[in-house]
Amino acid sequence: MDCRLFRIHGKVQGVWFRESTRREAVRLGISGYARNMPDGTVEVLACGGEEVLDRLGGWLKEGPPMARVDQVESEPTKAECPDAFFTR
């Protein structure tokens, strides 16, 4: 199982980004979390197979309908993987 840390920039807070990400991650069988950061970005820790992490990464580039995604950063991480996906 791989883990990636994503940082999403743009209009991504106050537009249901975290909950929409949680729903997509659950649909894909990914565990981790989505949380708002003080700088206005959203941080997503995602753990799963490489293919589903790529699919989530593609979804994060679009986000939910009310969001405007300007940039998505992604890096592998050795973070401890939670059992489920949740929002913080």
mmCIF file of C-alpha atoms in Angstrom:
data_model
loop_
_atom_site.group_PDB
_atom_site.id
_atom_site.type_symbol
_atom_site.label_atom_id
_atom_site.label_comp_id
_atom_site.label_asym_id
_atom_site.label_seq_id
_atom_site.Cartn_x
_atom_site.Cartn_y
_atom_site.Cartn_z
ATOM 1 C CA MET A 1 0.000 0.000 0.000
ATOM 2 C CA ASP A 2 1.283 3.452 -0.976
ATOM 3 C CA CYS A 3 0.542 6.778 0.687
ATOM 4 C CA ARG A 4 0.575 10.205 -0.960
ATOM 5 C CA LEU A 5 0.212 13.646 0.518
ATOM 6 C CA PHE A 6 -1.670 16.067 -1.725
ATOM 7 C CA ARG A 7 -1.921 19.847 -1.265
ATOM 8 C CA ILE A 8 -4.732 21.489 -3.229
ATOM 9 C CA HIS A 9 -4.614 25.227 -3.996
ATOM 10 C CA GLY A 10 -7.414 27.481 -5.226
ATOM 11 C CA LYS A 11 -10.944 28.099 -4.020
ATOM 12 C CA VAL A 12 -11.088 24.857 -2.048
ATOM 13 C CA GLN A 13 -12.384 25.848 1.380
ATOM 14 C CA GLY A 14 -16.080 26.494 2.017
ATOM 15 C CA VAL A 15 -17.116 24.571 -1.121
ATOM 16 C CA TRP A 16 -17.577 21.031 0.297
ATOM 17 C CA PHE A 17 -14.140 19.993 -0.940
ATOM 18 C CA ARG A 18 -13.232 17.855 2.081
ATOM 19 C CA GLU A 19 -16.547 15.983 2.213
ATOM 20 C CA SER A 20 -16.577 15.458 -1.554
ATOM 21 C CA THR A 21 -13.018 14.132 -1.326
ATOM 22 C CA ARG A 22 -14.052 11.776 1.469
ATOM 23 C CA ARG A 23 -16.902 10.396 -0.632
ATOM 24 C CA GLU A 24 -14.630 9.872 -3.661
ATOM 25 C CA ALA A 25 -11.945 8.226 -1.521
ATOM 26 C CA VAL A 26 -14.469 5.852 0.060
ATOM 27 C CA ARG A 27 -15.786 4.990 -3.400
ATOM 28 C CA LEU A 28 -12.229 4.153 -4.495
ATOM 29 C CA GLY A 29 -11.379 2.204 -1.330
ATOM 30 C CA ILE A 30 -8.764 4.723 -0.152
ATOM 31 C CA SER A 31 -8.044 5.517 3.492
ATOM 32 C CA GLY A 32 -6.644 8.755 4.887
ATOM 33 C CA TYR A 33 -7.975 12.225 5.589
ATOM 34 C CA ALA A 34 -8.768 15.643 4.139
ATOM 35 C CA ARG A 35 -8.262 18.780 6.201
ATOM 36 C CA ASN A 36 -8.315 22.540 5.741
ATOM 37 C CA MET A 37 -4.999 24.274 6.267
ATOM 38 C CA PRO A 38 -4.507 27.791 7.687
ATOM 39 C CA ASP A 39 -3.117 29.059 4.356
ATOM 40 C CA GLY A 40 -6.414 28.290 2.531
ATOM 41 C CA THR A 41 -5.298 25.023 0.948
ATOM 42 C CA VAL A 42 -6.662 21.544 1.574
ATOM 43 C CA GLU A 43 -4.302 18.742 2.581
ATOM 44 C CA VAL A 44 -5.214 15.175 1.655
ATOM 45 C CA LEU A 45 -3.430 12.077 2.911
ATOM 46 C CA ALA A 46 -4.418 9.133 0.723
ATOM 47 C CA CYS A 47 -3.369 5.500 1.161
ATOM 48 C CA GLY A 48 -4.117 2.693 -1.287
ATOM 49 C CA GLY A 49 -2.894 1.100 -4.478
ATOM 50 C CA GLU A 50 -1.037 3.161 -7.071
ATOM 51 C CA GLU A 51 -3.890 3.033 -9.605
ATOM 52 C CA VAL A 52 -6.574 4.306 -7.217
ATOM 53 C CA LEU A 53 -4.237 7.014 -5.900
ATOM 54 C CA ASP A 54 -3.731 8.180 -9.494
ATOM 55 C CA ARG A 55 -7.501 8.233 -9.977
ATOM 56 C CA LEU A 56 -7.994 10.275 -6.797
ATOM 57 C CA GLY A 57 -5.225 12.631 -7.935
ATOM 58 C CA GLY A 58 -7.092 13.184 -11.196
ATOM 59 C CA TRP A 59 -10.325 13.846 -9.307
ATOM 60 C CA LEU A 60 -8.563 16.338 -6.997
ATOM 61 C CA LYS A 61 -7.535 18.392 -10.041
ATOM 62 C CA GLU A 62 -11.243 19.043 -10.684
ATOM 63 C CA GLY A 63 -12.809 18.797 -7.225
ATOM 64 C CA PRO A 64 -16.507 19.372 -6.519
ATOM 65 C CA PRO A 65 -18.576 21.695 -8.738
ATOM 66 C CA MET A 66 -18.231 24.827 -6.566
ATOM 67 C CA ALA A 67 -14.434 24.530 -6.223
ATOM 68 C CA ARG A 68 -11.765 26.130 -8.377
ATOM 69 C CA VAL A 69 -8.558 24.130 -8.319
ATOM 70 C CA ASP A 70 -5.479 26.103 -9.362
ATOM 71 C CA GLN A 71 -2.770 23.584 -8.450
ATOM 72 C CA VAL A 72 -2.362 20.125 -6.923
ATOM 73 C CA GLU A 73 0.948 19.164 -5.357
ATOM 74 C CA SER A 74 1.621 15.485 -4.654
ATOM 75 C CA GLU A 75 4.430 13.649 -2.913
ATOM 76 C CA PRO A 76 4.891 10.147 -1.573
ATOM 77 C CA THR A 77 4.932 9.849 2.204
ATOM 78 C CA LYS A 78 5.660 7.199 4.809
ATOM 79 C CA ALA A 79 2.738 8.378 6.971
ATOM 80 C CA GLU A 80 0.849 5.904 9.092
ATOM 81 C CA CYS A 81 -2.252 4.825 7.213
ATOM 82 C CA PRO A 82 -5.601 5.135 8.996
ATOM 83 C CA ASP A 83 -8.244 2.397 8.697
ATOM 84 C CA ALA A 84 -10.811 4.664 7.010
ATOM 85 C CA PHE A 85 -11.064 8.043 5.280
ATOM 86 C CA PHE A 86 -12.233 10.989 7.332
ATOM 87 C CA THR A 87 -12.308 14.785 7.384
ATOM 88 C CA ARG A 88 -10.618 16.941 9.964
#
